[in-house]
PDB file of C-alpha atoms and ligand atoms in Angstrom:
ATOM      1  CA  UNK A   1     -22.709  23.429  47.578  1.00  0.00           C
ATOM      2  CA  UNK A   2     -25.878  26.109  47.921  1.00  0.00           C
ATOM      3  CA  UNK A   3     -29.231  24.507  49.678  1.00  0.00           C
ATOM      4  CA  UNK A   4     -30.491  24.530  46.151  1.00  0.00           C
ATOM      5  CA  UNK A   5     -28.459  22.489  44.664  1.00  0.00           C
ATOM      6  CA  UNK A   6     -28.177  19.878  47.499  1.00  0.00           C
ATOM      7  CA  UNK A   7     -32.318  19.597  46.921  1.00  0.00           C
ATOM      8  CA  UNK A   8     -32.088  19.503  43.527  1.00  0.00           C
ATOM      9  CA  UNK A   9     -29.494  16.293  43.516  1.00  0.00           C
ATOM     10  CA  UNK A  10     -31.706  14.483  46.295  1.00  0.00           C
ATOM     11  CA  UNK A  11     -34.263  14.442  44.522  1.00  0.00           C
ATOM     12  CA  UNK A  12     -34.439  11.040  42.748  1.00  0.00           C
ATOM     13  CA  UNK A  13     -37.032  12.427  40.360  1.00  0.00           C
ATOM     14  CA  UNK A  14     -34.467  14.797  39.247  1.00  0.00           C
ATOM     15  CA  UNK A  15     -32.533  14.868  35.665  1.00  0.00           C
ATOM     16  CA  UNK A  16     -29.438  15.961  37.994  1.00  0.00           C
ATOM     17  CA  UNK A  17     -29.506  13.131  40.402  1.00  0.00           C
ATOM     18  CA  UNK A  18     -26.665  10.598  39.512  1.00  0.00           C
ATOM     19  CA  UNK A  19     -24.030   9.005  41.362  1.00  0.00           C
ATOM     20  CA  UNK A  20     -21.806  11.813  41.238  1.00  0.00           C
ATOM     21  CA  UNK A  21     -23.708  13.990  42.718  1.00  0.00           C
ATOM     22  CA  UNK A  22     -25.144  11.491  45.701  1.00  0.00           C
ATOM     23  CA  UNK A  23     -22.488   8.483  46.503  1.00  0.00           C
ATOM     24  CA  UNK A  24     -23.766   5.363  47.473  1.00  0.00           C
ATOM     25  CA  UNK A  25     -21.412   3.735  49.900  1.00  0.00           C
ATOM     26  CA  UNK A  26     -18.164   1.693  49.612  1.00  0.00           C
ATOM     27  CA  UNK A  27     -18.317  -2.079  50.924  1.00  0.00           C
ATOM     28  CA  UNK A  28     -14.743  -3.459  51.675  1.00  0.00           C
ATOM     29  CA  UNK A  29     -15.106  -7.353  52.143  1.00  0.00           C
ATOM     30  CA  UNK A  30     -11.941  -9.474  52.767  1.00  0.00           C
ATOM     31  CA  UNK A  31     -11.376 -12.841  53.864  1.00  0.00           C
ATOM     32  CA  UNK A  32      -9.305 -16.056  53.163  1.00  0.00           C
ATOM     33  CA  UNK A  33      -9.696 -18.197  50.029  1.00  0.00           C
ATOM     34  CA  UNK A  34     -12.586 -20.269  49.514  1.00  0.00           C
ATOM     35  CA  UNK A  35     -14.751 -18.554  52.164  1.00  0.00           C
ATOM     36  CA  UNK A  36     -17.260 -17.627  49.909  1.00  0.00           C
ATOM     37  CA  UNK A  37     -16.556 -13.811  48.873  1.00  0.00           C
ATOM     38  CA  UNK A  38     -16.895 -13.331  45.675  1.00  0.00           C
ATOM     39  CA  UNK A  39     -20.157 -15.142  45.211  1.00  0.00           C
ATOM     40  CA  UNK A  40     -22.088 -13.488  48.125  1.00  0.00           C
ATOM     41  CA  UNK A  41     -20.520 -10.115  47.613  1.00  0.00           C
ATOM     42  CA  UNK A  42     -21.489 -10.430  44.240  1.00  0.00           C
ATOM     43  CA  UNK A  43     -25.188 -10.937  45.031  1.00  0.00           C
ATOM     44  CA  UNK A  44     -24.988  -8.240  47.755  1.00  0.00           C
ATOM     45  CA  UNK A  45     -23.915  -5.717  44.879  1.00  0.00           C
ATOM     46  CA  UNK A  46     -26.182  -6.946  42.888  1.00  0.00           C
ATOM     47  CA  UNK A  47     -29.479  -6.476  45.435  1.00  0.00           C
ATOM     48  CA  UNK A  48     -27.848  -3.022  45.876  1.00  0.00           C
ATOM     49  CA  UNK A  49     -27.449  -2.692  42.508  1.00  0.00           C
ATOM     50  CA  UNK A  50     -23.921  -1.673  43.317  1.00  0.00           C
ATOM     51  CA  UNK A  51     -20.675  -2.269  41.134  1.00  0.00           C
ATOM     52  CA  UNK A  52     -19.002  -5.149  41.866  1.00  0.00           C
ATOM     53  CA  UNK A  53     -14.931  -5.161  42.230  1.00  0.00           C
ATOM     54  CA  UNK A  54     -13.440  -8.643  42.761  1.00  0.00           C
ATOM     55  CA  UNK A  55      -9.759  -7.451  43.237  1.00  0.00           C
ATOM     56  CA  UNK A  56      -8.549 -11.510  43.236  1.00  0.00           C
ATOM     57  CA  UNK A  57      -9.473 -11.385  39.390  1.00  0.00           C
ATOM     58  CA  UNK A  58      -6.811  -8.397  39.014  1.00  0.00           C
ATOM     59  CA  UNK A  59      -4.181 -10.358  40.648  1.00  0.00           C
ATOM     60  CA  UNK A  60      -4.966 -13.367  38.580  1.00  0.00           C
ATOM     61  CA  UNK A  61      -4.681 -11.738  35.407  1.00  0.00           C
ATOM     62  CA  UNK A  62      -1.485 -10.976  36.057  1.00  0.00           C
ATOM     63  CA  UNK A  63      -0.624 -13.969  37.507  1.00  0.00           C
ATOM     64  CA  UNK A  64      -1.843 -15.362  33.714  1.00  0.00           C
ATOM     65  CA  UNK A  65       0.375 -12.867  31.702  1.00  0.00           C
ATOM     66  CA  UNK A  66       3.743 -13.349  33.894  1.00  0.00           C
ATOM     67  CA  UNK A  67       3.346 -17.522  33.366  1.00  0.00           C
ATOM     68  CA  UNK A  68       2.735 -16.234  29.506  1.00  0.00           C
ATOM     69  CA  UNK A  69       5.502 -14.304  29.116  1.00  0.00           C
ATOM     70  CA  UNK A  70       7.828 -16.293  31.453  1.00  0.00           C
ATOM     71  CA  UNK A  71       8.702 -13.619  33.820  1.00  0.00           C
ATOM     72  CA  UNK A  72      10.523 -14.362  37.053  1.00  0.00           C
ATOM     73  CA  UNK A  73       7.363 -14.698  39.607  1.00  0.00           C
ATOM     74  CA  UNK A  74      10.194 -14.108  42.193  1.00  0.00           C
ATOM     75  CA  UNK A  75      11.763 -10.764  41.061  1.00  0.00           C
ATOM     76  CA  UNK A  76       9.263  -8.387  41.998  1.00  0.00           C
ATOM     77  CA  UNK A  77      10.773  -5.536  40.062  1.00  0.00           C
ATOM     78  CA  UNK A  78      10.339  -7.890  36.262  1.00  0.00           C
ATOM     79  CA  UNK A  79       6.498  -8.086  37.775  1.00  0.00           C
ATOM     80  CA  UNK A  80       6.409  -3.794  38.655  1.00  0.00           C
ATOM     81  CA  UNK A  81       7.232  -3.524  34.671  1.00  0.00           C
ATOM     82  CA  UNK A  82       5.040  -5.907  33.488  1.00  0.00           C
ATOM     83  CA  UNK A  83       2.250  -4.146  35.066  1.00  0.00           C
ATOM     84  CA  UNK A  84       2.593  -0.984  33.911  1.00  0.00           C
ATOM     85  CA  UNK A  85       1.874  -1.472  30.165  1.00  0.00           C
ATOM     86  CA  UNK A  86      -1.149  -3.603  31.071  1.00  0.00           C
ATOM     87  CA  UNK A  87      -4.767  -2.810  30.688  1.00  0.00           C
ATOM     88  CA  UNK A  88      -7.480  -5.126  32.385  1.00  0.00           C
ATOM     89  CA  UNK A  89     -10.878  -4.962  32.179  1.00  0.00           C
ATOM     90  CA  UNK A  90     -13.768  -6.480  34.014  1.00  0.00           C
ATOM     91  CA  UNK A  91     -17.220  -7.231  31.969  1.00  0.00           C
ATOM     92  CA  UNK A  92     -20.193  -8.334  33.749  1.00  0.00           C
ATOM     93  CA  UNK A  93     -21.462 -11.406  31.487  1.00  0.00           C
ATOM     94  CA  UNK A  94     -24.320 -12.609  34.353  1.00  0.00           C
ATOM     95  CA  UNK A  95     -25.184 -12.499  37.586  1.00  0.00           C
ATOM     96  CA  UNK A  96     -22.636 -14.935  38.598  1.00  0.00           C
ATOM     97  CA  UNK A  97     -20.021 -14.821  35.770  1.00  0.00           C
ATOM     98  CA  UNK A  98     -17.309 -11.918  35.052  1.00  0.00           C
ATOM     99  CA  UNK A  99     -15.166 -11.435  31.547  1.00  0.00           C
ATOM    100  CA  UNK A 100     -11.854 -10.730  32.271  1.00  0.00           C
ATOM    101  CA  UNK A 101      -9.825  -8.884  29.225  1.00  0.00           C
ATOM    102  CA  UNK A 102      -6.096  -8.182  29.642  1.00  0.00           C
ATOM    103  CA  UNK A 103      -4.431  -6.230  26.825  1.00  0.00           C
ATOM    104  CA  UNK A 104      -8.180  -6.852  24.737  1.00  0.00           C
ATOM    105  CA  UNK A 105      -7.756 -10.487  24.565  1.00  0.00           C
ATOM    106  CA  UNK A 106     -10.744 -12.617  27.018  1.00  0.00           C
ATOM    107  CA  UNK A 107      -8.622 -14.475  29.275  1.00  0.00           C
ATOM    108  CA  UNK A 108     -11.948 -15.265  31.319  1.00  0.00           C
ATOM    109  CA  UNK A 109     -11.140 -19.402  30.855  1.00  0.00           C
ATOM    110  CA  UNK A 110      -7.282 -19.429  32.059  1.00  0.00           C
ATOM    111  CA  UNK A 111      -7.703 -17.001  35.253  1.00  0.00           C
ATOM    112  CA  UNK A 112      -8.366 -20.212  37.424  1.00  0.00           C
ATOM    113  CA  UNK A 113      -6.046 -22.619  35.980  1.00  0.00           C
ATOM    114  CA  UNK A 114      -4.310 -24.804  38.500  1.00  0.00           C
ATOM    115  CA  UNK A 115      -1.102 -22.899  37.422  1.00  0.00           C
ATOM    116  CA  UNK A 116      -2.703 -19.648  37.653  1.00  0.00           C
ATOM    117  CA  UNK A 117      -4.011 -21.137  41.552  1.00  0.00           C
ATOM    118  CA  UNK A 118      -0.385 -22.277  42.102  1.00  0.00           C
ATOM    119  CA  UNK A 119       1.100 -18.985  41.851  1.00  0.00           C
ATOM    120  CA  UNK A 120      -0.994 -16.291  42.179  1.00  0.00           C
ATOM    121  CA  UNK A 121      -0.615 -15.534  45.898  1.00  0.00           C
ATOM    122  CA  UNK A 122       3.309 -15.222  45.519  1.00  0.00           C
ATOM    123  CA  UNK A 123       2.832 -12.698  42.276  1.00  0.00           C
ATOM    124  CA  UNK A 124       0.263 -10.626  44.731  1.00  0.00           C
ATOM    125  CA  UNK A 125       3.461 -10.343  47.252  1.00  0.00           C
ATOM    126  CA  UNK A 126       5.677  -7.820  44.754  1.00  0.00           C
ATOM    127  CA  UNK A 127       5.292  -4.383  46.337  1.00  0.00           C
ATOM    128  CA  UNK A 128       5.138  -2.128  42.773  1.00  0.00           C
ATOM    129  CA  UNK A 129       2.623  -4.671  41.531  1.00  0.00           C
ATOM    130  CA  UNK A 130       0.445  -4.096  44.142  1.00  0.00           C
ATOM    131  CA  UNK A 131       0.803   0.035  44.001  1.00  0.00           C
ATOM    132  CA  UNK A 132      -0.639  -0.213  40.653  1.00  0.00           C
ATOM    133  CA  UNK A 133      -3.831  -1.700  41.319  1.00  0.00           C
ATOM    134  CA  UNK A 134      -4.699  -0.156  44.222  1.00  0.00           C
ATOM    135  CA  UNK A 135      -4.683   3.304  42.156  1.00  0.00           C
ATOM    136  CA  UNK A 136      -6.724   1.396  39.867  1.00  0.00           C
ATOM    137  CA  UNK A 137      -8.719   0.290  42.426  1.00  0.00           C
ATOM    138  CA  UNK A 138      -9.265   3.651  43.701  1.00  0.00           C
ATOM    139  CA  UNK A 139     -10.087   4.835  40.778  1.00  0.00           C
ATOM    140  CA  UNK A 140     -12.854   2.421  39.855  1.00  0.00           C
ATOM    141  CA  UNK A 141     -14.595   3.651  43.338  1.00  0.00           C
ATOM    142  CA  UNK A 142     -14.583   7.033  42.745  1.00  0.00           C
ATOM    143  CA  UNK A 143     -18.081   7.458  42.452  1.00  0.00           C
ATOM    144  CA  UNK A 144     -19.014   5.398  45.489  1.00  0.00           C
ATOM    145  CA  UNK A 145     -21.703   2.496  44.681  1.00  0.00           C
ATOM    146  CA  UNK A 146     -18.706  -0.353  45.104  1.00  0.00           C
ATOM    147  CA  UNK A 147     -18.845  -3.801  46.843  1.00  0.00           C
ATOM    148  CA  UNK A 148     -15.280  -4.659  46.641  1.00  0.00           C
ATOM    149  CA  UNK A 149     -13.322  -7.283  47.653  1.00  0.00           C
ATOM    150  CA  UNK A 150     -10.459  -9.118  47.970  1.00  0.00           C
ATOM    151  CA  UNK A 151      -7.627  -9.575  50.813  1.00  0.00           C
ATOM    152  CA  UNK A 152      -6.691  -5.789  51.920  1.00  0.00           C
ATOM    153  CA  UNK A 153      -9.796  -3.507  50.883  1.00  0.00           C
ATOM    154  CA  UNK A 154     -10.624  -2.583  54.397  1.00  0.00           C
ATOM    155  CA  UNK A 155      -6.843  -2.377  55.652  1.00  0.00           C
ATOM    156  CA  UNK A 156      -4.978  -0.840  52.442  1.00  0.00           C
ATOM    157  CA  UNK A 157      -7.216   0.207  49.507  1.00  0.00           C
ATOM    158  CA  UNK A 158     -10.295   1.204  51.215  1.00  0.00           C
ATOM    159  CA  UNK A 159      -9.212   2.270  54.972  1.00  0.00           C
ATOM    160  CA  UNK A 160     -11.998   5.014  55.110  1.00  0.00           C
ATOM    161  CA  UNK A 161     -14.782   2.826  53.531  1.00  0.00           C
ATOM    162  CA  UNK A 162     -18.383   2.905  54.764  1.00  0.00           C
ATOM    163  CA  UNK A 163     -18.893  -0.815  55.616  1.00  0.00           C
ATOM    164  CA  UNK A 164     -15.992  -3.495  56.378  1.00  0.00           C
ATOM    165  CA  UNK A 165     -16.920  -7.110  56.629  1.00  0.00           C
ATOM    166  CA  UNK A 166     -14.338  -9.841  57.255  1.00  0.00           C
ATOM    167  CA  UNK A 167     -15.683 -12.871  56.087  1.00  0.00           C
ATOM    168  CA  UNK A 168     -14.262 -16.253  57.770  1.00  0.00           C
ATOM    169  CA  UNK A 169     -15.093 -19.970  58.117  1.00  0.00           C
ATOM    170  CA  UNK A 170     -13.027 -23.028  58.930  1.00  0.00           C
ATOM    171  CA  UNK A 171     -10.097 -24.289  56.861  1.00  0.00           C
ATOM    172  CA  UNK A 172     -11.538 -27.463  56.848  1.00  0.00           C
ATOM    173  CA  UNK A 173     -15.047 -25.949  55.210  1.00  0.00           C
ATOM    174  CA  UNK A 174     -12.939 -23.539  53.088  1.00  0.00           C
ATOM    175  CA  UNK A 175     -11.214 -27.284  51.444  1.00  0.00           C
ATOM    176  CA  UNK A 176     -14.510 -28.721  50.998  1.00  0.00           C
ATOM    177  CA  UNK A 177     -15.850 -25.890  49.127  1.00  0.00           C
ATOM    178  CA  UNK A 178     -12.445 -25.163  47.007  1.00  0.00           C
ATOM    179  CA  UNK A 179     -12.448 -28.940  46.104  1.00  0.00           C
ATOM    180  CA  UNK A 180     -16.225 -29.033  45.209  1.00  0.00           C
ATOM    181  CA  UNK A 181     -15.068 -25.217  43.103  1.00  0.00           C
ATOM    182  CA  UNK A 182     -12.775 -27.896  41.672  1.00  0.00           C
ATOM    183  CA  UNK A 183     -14.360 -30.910  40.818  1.00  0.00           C
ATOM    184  CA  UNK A 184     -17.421 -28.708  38.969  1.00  0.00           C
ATOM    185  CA  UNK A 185     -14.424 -27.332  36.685  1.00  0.00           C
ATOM    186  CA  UNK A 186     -13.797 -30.658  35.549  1.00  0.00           C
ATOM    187  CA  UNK A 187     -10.625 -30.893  38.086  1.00  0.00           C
ATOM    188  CA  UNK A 188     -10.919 -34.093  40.142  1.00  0.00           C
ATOM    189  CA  UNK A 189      -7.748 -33.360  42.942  1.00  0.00           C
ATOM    190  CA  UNK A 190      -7.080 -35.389  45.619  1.00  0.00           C
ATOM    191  CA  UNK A 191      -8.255 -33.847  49.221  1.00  0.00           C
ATOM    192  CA  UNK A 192      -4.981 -33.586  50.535  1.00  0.00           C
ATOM    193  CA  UNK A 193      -3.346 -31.558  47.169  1.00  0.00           C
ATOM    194  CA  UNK A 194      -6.522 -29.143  47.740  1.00  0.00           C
ATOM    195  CA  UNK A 195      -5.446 -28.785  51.792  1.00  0.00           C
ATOM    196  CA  UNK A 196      -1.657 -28.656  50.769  1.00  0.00           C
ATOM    197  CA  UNK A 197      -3.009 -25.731  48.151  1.00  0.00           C
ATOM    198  CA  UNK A 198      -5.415 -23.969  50.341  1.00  0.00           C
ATOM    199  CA  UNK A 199      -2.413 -23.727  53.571  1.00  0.00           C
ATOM    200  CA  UNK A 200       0.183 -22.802  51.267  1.00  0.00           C
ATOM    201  CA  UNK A 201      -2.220 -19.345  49.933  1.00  0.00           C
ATOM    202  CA  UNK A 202      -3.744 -18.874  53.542  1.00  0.00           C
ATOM    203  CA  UNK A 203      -0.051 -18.892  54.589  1.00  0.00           C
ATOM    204  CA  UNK A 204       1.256 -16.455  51.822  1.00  0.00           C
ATOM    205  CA  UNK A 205      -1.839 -14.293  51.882  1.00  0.00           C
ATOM    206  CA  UNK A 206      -1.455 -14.035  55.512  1.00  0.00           C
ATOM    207  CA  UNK A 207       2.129 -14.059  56.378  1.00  0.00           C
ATOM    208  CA  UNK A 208       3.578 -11.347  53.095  1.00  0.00           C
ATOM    209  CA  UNK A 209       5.489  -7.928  54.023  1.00  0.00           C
ATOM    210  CA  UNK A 210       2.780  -5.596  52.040  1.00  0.00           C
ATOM    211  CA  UNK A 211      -0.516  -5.744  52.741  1.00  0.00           C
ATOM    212  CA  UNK A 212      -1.298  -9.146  54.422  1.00  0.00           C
ATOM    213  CA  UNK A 213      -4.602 -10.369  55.196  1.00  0.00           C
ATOM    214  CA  UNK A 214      -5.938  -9.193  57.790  1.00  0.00           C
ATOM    215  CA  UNK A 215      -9.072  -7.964  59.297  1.00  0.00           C
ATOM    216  CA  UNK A 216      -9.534  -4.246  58.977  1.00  0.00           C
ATOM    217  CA  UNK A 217     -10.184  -1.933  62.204  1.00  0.00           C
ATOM    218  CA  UNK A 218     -14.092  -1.741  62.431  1.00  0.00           C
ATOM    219  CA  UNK A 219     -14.735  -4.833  60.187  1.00  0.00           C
ATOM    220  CA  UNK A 220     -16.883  -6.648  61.055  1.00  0.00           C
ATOM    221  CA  UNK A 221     -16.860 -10.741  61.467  1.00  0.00           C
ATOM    222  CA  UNK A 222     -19.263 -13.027  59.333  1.00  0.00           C
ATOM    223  CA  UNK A 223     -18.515 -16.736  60.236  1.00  0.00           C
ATOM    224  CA  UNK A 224     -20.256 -18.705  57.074  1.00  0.00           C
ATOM    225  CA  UNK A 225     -18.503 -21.964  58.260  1.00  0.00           C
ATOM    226  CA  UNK A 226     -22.247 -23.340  58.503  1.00  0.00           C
ATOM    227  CA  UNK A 227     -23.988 -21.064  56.620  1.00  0.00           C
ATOM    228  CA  UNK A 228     -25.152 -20.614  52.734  1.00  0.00           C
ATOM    229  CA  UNK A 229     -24.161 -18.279  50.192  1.00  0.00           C
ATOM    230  CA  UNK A 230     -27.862 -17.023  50.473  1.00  0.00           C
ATOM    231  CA  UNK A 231     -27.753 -16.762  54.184  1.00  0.00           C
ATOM    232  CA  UNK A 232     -23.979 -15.390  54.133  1.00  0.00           C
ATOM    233  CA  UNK A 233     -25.664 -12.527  51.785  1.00  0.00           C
ATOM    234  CA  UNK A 234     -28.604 -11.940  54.426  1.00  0.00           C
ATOM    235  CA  UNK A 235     -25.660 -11.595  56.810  1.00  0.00           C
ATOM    236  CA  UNK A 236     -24.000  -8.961  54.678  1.00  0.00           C
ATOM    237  CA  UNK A 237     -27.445  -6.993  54.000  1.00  0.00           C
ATOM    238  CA  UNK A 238     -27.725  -7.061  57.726  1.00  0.00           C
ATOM    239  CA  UNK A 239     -24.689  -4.951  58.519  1.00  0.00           C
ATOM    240  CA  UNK A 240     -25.017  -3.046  55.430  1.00  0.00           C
ATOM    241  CA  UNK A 241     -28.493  -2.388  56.858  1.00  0.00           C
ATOM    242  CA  UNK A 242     -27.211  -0.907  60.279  1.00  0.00           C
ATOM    243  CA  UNK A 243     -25.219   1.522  58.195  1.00  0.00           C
ATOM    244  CA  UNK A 244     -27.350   3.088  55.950  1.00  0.00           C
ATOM    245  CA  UNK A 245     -28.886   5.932  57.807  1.00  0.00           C
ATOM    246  CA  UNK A 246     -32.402   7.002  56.056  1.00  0.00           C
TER     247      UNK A 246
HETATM  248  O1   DC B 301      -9.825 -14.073  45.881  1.00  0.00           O
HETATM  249  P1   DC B 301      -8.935 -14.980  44.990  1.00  0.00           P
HETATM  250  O2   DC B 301      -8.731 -16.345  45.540  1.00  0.00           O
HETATM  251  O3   DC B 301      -9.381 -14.974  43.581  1.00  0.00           O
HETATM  252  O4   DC B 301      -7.498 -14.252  45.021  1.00  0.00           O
HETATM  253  C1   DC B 301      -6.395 -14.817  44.397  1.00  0.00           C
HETATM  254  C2   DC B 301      -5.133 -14.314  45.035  1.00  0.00           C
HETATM  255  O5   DC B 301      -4.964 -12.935  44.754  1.00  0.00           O
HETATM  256  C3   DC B 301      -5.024 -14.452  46.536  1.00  0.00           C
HETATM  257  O6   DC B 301      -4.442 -15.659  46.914  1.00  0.00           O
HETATM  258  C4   DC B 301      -4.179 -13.284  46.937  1.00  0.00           C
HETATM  259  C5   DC B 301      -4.357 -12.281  45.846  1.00  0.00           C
HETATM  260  N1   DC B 301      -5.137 -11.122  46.225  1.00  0.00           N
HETATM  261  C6   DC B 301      -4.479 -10.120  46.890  1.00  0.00           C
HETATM  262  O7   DC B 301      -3.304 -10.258  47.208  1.00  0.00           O
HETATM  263  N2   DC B 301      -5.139  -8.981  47.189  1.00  0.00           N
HETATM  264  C7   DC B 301      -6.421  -8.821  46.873  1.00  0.00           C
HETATM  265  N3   DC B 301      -7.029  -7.679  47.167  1.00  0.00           N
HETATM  266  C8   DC B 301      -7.115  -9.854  46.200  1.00  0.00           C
HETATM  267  C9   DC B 301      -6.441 -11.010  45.907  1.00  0.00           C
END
């Protein structure tokens, strides 16, 4: 690219200047369920006024369709086909709120199901499943401008991204807030069914052949175990902060 053309697309008073032409950077946050991702990476895209990828939606969806369709969860080829004729999209309804469409139809109110909770981690362990939407996931950060998230953004999908964050707190914090997640649904479970829940996906998340959860080389650690989803987001901004180079 000639000098004049790099002024031209710096200049943010210029017709040319887009996203295209000037990235903004790629945020890869992972961390175990119920830490408090997809709410303060949410806010932190949305005080960049970056895009916001939850990937955990993705897998849910099709966690939704194979209990619809009664496909073997367990034969990871039957969930490789499924996936291929299957088009999801993600619509920003609010701040807080996403619309998930799979195949057209709004499956927004079924994605957190208990059933959908029971078995999405073992659907998310099917190698061909997982190719697919990390190309789509790829894809969708083309243009830079991404907090993204999930459980292997900074180790699979997003190895070269400019900010990793591995956000962590204490199992016994992460039940409190999934049963709280719960009981605001309408779903009154008993503390121990959450724990049993929450073990079971920390242990599949963790323990699977492709792409386990794990923290990415260069992430780097938030603790939220005693803090906020504001101050978890201050956190965030904070390393973001040390990365942007003015
Ligand atoms: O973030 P969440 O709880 O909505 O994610 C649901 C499940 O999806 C999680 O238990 C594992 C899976 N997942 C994954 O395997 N890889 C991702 N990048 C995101 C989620």
């Amino acid at each position: 690219m000639g000098q004049g053309n790099k002024t031209k697309s710096l200049s943010a008073n210029s017709k040319q200047f887009s996203p295209l032409s000037r990235k903004g950077l790629v945020i890869a946050i992972d961390g175990p369920a119920a830490s408090g991702k997809s709410t303060a990476a949410r806010l932190l895209a949305k005080r960049l006024g970056y895009l916001y990828l939850d990937t955990g939606i993705m897998y849910r969806a099709l966690t939704w369709k194979a209990l619809r369709d009664k496909v073997d969860i367990k034969n990871s080829k039957a969930l490789s086909e499924l996936v291929k004729g299957t088009r999801i999209s993600l619509k920003p309804k609010s701040d807080l709120n996403i619309q998930v469409y799979l195949d057209g139809k709004d499956i927004t109110s079924f994605i957190r199901s208990p059933e959908v909770n029971k078995y999405v981690s073992l659907v998310s362990t099917a190698g061909g499943l997982r190719k697919v939407m990390v190309a789509q996931q790829r894809e969708i950060a083309r243009c830079g401008s991404l907090v993204a998230e999930g459980r292997d953004m900074g180790t699979v999908v997003f190895p070269r991204a400019d900010v990793k964050i591995f956000l962590q707190a204490s199992f016994e914090e992460r039940a409190k807030r999934r049963w709280k997640e719960n009981k605001e649904r309408g779903l009154s479970l008993a503390t121990e069914e959450v724990e049993a829940e929450l073990a079971n996906r920390d242990r599949i998340d963790s323990q699977r052949k492709t792409s386990p959860l794990r923290r990415a080389k260069g992430a780097i650690v938030i603790d939220n175990t005693h803090l906020d989803i504001p101050e978890t987001v201050e956190k965030m901004w904070e390393v973001v902060g040390k990365k942007i180079k003015c």
